[in-house]
Coordinates of C-alpha atoms in Angstrom, one line a residue:
M219 CA -170.6 79.8 167.9
E220 CA -167.7 78.3 166.1
M221 CA -168.3 77.0 162.6
K222 CA -166.7 73.5 161.8
P223 CA -165.6 72.8 158.3
R224 CA -168.2 70.8 156.5
L225 CA -166.1 67.7 155.9
E226 CA -165.1 67.6 159.6
E227 CA -168.7 67.8 160.8
E228 CA -169.5 64.9 158.2
L229 CA -166.7 62.7 159.5
T230 CA -167.3 63.2 163.3
G231 CA -168.9 60.4 165.1
R232 CA -168.9 58.1 161.9
T233 CA -167.4 54.7 161.7
I234 CA -166.6 52.4 158.8
D235 CA -165.6 48.9 158.4
I236 CA -162.3 47.7 157.1
D237 CA -163.6 46.9 153.7
Q238 CA -164.7 50.7 153.2
F239 CA -161.4 51.8 154.8
R240 CA -159.2 49.9 152.6
K241 CA -160.9 51.1 149.5
E242 CA -161.3 54.7 150.4
Y243 CA -157.9 55.2 152.3
C244 CA -155.6 52.5 151.0
G245 CA -155.8 52.3 147.3
G246 CA -157.8 49.1 147.5
K247 CA -155.0 47.1 149.3
S248 CA -156.5 44.0 150.9
A249 CA -157.8 43.9 154.3
S250 CA -154.8 41.4 155.4
W251 CA -152.4 43.9 153.8
V252 CA -153.9 46.9 156.0
R253 CA -154.0 44.8 159.2
T254 CA -150.2 43.8 158.7
F255 CA -148.9 46.9 157.1
I256 CA -150.8 49.6 158.9
F257 CA -152.5 48.3 162.0
D258 CA -149.5 45.9 163.1
A259 CA -146.8 48.3 161.9
F260 CA -148.3 51.3 163.7
P261 CA -149.6 50.3 167.1
E262 CA -150.7 53.8 167.8
T263 CA -153.8 53.1 165.4
N264 CA -155.3 50.7 167.7
Y265 CA -158.0 52.2 170.0
E266 CA -156.5 50.5 173.1
N267 CA -153.5 52.7 172.6
G268 CA -155.4 55.9 171.9
G269 CA -156.0 55.2 168.2
W270 CA -158.8 55.1 165.8
C271 CA -159.1 51.2 165.0
M272 CA -161.1 48.9 167.2
F273 CA -160.5 45.2 166.9
P274 CA -157.8 45.5 164.3
H275 CA -157.8 41.5 164.3
R276 CA -160.9 39.8 164.8
T277 CA -161.0 38.3 168.4
A278 CA -163.7 36.4 170.6
G279 CA -166.6 38.8 171.0
A280 CA -165.7 41.2 168.3
R281 CA -167.7 40.8 165.1
K282 CA -165.6 43.1 162.9
T283 CA -163.0 45.8 162.7
I284 CA -164.3 49.2 163.5
I285 CA -162.6 52.5 162.3
L286 CA -163.4 55.9 163.6
V287 CA -163.3 57.9 160.5
K288 CA -162.4 61.4 161.6
Q289 CA -159.6 60.2 163.4
A290 CA -158.3 57.7 160.8
S291 CA -158.6 60.3 157.9
E292 CA -156.5 62.7 160.0
W293 CA -153.8 60.0 161.0
M294 CA -153.6 58.9 157.3
E295 CA -153.2 62.4 156.1
K296 CA -150.2 63.0 158.7
N297 CA -148.6 59.6 158.2
R298 CA -149.3 58.6 154.8
R299 CA -145.6 58.8 153.8
R300 CA -144.6 56.5 156.7
I301 CA -146.5 53.6 155.2
D302 CA -144.4 51.5 152.7
W303 CA -147.0 51.1 150.0
S304 CA -144.6 48.9 148.0
K305 CA -144.6 46.0 150.6
Q306 CA -146.0 42.8 149.3
E307 CA -147.9 40.3 151.6
E308 CA -146.2 36.9 151.8
L309 CA -148.0 34.1 150.1
K310 CA -149.0 31.3 152.6

């Protein structure tokens, strides 16, 4: 029997919402910042494209954004340097 690392085991099958994701993985950036500079900038994060984020933008029939923790954690670890953390949201 293959032993999985404890952290991997704890993340497998878990989901979180965008609020928890932005706090734990994005240094507290706003939800709109995460949607713009991660979800929109990297379409591979979208579940429909094989990624880990379901409903990156609220649409009819979708209550909220759902993030697959294990896959998101792995992607963030590999791609953290590709994200431009210094970008600012445009004020509307």
